[in-house]
PDB file of C-alpha atoms in Angstrom:
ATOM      1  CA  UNK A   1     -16.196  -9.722  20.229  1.00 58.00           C
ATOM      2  CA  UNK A   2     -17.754  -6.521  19.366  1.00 66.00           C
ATOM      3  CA  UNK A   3     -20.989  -6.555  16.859  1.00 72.00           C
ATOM      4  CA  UNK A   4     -20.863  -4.018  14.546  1.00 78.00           C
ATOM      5  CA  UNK A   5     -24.464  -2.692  13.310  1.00 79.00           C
ATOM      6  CA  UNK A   6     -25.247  -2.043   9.629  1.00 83.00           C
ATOM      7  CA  UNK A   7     -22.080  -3.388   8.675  1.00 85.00           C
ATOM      8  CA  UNK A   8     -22.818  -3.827   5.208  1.00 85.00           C
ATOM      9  CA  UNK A   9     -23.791  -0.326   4.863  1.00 90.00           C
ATOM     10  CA  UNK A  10     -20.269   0.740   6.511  1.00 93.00           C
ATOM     11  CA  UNK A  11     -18.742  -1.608   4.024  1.00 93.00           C
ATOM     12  CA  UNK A  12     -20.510   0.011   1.234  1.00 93.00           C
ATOM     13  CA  UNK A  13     -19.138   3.334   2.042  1.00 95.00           C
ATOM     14  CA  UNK A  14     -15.845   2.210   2.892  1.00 95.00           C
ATOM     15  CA  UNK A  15     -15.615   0.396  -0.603  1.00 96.00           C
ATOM     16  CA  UNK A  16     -16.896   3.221  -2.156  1.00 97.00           C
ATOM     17  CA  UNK A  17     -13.688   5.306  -0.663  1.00 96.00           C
ATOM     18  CA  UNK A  18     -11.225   2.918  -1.608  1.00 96.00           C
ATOM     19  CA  UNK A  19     -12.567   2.811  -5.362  1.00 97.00           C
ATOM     20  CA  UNK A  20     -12.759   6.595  -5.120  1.00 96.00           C
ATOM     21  CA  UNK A  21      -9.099   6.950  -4.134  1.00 96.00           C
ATOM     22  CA  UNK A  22      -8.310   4.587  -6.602  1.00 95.00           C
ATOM     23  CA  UNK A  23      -9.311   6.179  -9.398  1.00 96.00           C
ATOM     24  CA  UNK A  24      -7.789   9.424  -7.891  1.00 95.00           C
ATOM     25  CA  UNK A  25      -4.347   7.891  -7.051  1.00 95.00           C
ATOM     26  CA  UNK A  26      -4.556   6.515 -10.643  1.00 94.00           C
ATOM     27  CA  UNK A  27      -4.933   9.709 -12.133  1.00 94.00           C
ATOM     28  CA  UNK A  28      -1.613  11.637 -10.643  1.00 94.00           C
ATOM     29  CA  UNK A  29       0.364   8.817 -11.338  1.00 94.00           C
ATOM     30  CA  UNK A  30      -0.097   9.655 -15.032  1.00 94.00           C
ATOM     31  CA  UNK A  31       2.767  12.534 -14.256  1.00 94.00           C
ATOM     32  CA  UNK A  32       4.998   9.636 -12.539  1.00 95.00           C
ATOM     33  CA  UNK A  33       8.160  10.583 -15.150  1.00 95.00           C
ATOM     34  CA  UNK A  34      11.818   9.869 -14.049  1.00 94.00           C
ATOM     35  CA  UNK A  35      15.253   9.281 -16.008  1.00 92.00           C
ATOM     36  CA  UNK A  36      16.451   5.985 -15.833  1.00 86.00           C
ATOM     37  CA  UNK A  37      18.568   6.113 -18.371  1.00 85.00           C
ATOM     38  CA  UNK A  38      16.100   8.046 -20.974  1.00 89.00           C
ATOM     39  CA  UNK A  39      12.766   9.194 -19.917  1.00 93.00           C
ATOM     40  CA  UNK A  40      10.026   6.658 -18.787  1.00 94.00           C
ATOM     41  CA  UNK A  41       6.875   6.476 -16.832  1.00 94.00           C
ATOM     42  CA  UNK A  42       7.211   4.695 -13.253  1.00 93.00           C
ATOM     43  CA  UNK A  43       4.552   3.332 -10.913  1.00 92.00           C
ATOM     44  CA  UNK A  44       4.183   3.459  -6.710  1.00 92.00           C
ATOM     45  CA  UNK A  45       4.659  -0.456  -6.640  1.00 91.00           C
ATOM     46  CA  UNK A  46       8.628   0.151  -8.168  1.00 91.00           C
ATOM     47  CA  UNK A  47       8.700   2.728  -5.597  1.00 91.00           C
ATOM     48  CA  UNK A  48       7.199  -0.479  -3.097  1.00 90.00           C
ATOM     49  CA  UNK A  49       8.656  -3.282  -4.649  1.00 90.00           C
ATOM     50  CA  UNK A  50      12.496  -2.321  -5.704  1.00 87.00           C
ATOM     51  CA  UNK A  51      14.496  -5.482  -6.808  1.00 81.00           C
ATOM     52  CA  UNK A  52      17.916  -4.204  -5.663  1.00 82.00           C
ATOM     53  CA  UNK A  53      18.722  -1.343  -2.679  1.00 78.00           C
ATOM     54  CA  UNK A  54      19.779   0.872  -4.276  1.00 84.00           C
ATOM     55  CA  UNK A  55      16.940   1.162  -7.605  1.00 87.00           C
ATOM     56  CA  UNK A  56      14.851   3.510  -5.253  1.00 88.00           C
ATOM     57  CA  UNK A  57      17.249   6.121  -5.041  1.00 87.00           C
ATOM     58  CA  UNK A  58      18.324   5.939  -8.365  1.00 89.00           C
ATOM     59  CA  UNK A  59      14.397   6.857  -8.901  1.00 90.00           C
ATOM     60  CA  UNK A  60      13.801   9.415  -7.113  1.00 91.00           C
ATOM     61  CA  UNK A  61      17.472  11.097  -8.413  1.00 90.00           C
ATOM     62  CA  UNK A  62      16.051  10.532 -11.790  1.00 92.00           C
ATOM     63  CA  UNK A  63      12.348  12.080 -11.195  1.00 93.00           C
ATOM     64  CA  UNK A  64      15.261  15.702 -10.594  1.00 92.00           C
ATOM     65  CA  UNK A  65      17.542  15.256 -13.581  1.00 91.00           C
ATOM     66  CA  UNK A  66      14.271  15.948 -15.494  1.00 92.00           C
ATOM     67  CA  UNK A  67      13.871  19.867 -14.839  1.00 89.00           C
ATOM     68  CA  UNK A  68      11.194  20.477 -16.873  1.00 91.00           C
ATOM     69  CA  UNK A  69       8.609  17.515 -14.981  1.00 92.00           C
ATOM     70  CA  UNK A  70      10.731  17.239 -11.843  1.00 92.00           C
ATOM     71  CA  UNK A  71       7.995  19.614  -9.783  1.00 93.00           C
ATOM     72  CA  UNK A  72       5.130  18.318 -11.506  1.00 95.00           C
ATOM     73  CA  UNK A  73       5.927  14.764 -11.177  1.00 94.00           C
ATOM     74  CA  UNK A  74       6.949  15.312  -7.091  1.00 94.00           C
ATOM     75  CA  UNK A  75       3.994  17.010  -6.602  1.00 95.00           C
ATOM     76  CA  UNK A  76       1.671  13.954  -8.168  1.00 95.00           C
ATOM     77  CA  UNK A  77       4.181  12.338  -5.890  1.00 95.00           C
ATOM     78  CA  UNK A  78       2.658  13.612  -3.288  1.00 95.00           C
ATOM     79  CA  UNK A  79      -0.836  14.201  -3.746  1.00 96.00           C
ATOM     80  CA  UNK A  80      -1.208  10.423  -4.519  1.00 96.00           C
ATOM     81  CA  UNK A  81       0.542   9.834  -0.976  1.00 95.00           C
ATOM     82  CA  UNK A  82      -2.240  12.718   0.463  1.00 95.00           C
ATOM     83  CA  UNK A  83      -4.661  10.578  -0.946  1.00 96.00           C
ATOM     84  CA  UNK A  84      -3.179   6.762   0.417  1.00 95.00           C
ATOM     85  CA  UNK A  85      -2.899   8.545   4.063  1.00 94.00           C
ATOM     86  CA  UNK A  86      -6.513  10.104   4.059  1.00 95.00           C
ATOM     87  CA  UNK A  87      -8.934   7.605   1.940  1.00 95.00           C
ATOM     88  CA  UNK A  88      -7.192   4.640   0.543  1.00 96.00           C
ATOM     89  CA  UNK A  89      -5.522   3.144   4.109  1.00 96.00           C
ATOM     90  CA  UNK A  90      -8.296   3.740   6.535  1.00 96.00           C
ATOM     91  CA  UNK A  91     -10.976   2.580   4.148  1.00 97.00           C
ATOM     92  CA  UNK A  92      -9.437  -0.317   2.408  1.00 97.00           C
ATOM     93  CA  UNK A  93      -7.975  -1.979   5.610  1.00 97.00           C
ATOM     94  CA  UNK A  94     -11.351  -1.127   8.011  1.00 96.00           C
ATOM     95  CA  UNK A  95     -13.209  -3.227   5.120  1.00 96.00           C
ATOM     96  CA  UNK A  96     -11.299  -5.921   5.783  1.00 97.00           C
ATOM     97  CA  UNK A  97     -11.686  -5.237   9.205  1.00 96.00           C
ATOM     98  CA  UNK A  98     -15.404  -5.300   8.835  1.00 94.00           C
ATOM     99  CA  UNK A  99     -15.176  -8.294   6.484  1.00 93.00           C
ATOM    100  CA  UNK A 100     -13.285 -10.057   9.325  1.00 94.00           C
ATOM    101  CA  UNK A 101     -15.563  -9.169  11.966  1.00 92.00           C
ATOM    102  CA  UNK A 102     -18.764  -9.987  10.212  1.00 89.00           C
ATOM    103  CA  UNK A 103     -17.242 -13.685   9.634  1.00 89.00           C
ATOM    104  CA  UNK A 104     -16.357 -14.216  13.424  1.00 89.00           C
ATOM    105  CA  UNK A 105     -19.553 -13.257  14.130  1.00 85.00           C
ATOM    106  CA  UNK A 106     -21.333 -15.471  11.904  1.00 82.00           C
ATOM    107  CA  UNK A 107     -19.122 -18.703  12.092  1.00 81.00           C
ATOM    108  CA  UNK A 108     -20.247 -21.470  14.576  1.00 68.00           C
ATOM    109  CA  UNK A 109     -16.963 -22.716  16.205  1.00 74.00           C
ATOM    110  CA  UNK A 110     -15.429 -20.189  18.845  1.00 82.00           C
ATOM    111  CA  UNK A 111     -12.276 -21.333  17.393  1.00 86.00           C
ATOM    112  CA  UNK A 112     -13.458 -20.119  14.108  1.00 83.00           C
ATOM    113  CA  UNK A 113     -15.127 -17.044  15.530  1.00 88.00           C
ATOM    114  CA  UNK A 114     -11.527 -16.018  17.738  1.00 91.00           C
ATOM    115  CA  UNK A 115      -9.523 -16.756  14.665  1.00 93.00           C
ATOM    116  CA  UNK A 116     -11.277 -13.840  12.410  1.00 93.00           C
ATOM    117  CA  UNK A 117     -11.395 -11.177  15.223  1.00 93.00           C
ATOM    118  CA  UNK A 118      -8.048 -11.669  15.653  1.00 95.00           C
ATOM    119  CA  UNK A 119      -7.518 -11.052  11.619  1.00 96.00           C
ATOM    120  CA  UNK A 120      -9.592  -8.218  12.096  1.00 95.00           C
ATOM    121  CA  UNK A 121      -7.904  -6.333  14.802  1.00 96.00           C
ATOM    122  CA  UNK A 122      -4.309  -7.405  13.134  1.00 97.00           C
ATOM    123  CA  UNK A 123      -5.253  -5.036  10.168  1.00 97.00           C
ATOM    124  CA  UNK A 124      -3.861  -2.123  12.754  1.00 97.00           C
ATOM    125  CA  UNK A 125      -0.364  -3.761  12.077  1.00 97.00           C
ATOM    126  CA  UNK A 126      -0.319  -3.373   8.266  1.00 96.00           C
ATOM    127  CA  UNK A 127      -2.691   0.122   8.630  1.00 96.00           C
ATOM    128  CA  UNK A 128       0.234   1.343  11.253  1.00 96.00           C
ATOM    129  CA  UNK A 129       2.739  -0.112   8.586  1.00 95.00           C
ATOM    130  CA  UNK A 130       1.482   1.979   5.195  1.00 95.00           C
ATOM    131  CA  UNK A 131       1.553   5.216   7.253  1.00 95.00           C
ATOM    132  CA  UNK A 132       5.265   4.768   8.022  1.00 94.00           C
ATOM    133  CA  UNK A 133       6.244   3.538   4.343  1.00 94.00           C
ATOM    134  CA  UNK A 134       4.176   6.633   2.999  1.00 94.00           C
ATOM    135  CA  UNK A 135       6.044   8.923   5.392  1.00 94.00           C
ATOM    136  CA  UNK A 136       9.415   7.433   4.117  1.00 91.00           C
ATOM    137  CA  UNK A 137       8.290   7.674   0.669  1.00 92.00           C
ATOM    138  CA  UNK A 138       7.344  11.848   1.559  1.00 93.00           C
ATOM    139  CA  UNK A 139      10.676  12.353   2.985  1.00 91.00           C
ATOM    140  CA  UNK A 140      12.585  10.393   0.341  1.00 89.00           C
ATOM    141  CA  UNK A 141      10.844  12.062  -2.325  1.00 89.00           C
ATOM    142  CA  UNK A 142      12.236  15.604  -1.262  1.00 86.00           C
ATOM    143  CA  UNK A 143      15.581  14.632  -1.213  1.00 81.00           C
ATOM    144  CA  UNK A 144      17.756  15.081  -4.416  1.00 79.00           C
ATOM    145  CA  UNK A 145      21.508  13.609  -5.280  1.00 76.00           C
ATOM    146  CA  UNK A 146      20.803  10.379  -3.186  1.00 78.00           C
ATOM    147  CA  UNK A 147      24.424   9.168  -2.946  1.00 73.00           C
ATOM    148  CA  UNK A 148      24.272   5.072  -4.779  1.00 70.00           C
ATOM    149  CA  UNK A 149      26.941   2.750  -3.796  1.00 63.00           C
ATOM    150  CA  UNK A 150      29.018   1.945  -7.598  1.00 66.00           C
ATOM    151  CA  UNK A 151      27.988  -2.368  -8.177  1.00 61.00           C
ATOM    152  CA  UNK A 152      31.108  -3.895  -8.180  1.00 61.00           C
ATOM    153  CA  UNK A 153      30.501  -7.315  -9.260  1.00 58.00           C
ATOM    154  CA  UNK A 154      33.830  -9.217  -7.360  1.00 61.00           C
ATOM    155  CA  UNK A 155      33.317  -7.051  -4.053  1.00 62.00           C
ATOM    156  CA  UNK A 156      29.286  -6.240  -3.725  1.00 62.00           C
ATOM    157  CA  UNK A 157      28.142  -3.597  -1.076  1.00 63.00           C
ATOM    158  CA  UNK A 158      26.658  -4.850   1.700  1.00 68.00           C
ATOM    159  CA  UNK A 159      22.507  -4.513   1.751  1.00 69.00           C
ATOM    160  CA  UNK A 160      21.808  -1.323   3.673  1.00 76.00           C
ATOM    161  CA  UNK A 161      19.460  -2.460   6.590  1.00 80.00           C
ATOM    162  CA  UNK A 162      16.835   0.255   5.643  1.00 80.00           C
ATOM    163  CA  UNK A 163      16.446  -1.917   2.398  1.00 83.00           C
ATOM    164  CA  UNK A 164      15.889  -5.097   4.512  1.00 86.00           C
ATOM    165  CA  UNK A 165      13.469  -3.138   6.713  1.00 89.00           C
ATOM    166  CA  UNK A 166      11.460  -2.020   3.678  1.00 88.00           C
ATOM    167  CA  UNK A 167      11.390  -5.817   2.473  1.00 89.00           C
ATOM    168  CA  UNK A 168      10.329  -6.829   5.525  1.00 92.00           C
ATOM    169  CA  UNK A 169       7.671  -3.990   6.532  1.00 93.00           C
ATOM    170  CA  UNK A 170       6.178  -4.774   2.770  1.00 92.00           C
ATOM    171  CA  UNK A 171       6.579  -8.175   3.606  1.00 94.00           C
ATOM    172  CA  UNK A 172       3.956  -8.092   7.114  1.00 95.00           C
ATOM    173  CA  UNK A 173       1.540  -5.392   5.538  1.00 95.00           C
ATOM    174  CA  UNK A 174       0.569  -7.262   2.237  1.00 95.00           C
ATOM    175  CA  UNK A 175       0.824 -10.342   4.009  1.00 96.00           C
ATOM    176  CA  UNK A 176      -1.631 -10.092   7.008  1.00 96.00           C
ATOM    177  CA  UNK A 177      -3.713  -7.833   4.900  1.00 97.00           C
ATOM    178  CA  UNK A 178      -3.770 -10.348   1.736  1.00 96.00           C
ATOM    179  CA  UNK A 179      -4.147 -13.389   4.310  1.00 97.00           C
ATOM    180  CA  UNK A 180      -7.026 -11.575   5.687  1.00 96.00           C
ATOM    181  CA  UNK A 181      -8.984 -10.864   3.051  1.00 96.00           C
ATOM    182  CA  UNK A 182      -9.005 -14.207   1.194  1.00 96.00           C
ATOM    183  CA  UNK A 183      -9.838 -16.004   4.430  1.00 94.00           C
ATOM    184  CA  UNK A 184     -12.713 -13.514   4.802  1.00 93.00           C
ATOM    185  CA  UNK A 185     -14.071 -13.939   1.461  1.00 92.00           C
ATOM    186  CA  UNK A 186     -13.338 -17.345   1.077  1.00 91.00           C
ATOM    187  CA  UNK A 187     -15.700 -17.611   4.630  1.00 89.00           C
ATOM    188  CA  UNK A 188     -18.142 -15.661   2.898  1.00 86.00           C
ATOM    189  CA  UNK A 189     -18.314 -17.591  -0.193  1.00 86.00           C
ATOM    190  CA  UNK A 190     -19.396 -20.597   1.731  1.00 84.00           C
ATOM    191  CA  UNK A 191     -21.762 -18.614   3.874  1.00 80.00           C
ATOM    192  CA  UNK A 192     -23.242 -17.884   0.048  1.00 81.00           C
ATOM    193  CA  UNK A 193     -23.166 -21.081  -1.340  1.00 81.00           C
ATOM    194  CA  UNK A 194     -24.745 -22.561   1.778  1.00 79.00           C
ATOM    195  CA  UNK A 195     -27.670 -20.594   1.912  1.00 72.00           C
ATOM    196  CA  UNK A 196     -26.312 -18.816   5.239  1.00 66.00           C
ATOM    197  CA  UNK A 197     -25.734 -15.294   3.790  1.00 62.00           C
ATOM    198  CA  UNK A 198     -26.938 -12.319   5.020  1.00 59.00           C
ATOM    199  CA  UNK A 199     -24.901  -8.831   4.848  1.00 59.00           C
ATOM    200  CA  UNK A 200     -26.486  -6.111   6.548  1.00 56.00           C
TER     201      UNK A 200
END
């Protein structure tokens, strides 16, 4: 297990980043227009979270049947993946890293103490994970006329296996990252409420 000096001070800073890019991220998303059928505001988790296959292309189609905010609202687009790939993803999944490390170093059992350094280094599987939805995202977002399969209610298309792949790859990264972070909190908690904390 690797110790990790001044960890709460890396912590600190890495917090710092991911409220930083929050607020940033935040901010461009205020130009997030598309057409869908009139003219409405849309946020990254539709773009993350799309109940059928075929809502994300209908989308991004709608972001260019709006001429006049098309460019703005791609370039937002854009800057607020700049700003997931650069800040948000390295700093928000290395503090949960760091969270997870600073447990398994402070927890008694060596069952306890292998369980959160393996949480901690599983964070590169949802960090790895967010790079490749961002860069789908990027190249989705320059493409216009994104052909959608007509719903036919008595003969449905078939799910298109990039849709299941997205389901799935959002699936793994919230879930080891989400599973992670309550286990390392809930850890620290006790740490707190049993006298035993110290974060430096």
């Amino acid at each position: 297990m690797i110790t990790i000096p001044n960890t709460g001070m890396w912590f600190g800073i890495g917090f710092a980043m991911v409220l930083l890019s929050s607020w940033l991220m935040g901010r461009q998303s205020r130009f997030f227009f598309t057409k869908d059928p009139l003219k409405r505001k849309f946020s990254i988790m539709e773009m993350e979270f799309p109940a059928k296959s075929y809502e994300l292309e209908r989308l991004i189609n709608g972001i260019y049947a709006l001429p006049d905010l098309a460019a703005r609202t791609i370039k937002a687009l854009r800057m607020q993946l700049l700003l997931d790939f650069l800040l948000f993803i390295p700093a928000a999944y290395g503090c949960i890293f760091l969270l997870c490390m600073y447990v398994a170093g402070h927890t008694a059992t060596g069952v306890g103490a292998a369980s959160f350094t393996v949480l901690a280094w599983a964070q590169a599987i949802p960090f790895v994970l967010d790079y490749i939805e961002n860069t789908y995202f990027w190249i989705l977002s320059g493409e216009r006329d994104i052909p959608i399969p007509k719903p036919n209610p008595l003969n449905p298309p078939p799910v298109p296996l990039s849709f299941r792949l997205m389901r799935l790859l959002e699936m793994l990264k919230w879930g080891i990252a989400l599973v992670a972070a309550v286990c390392a909190l809930s850890a620290m908690a006790y740490f707190w409420l049993s006298g035993k904390f110290v974060f430096s």
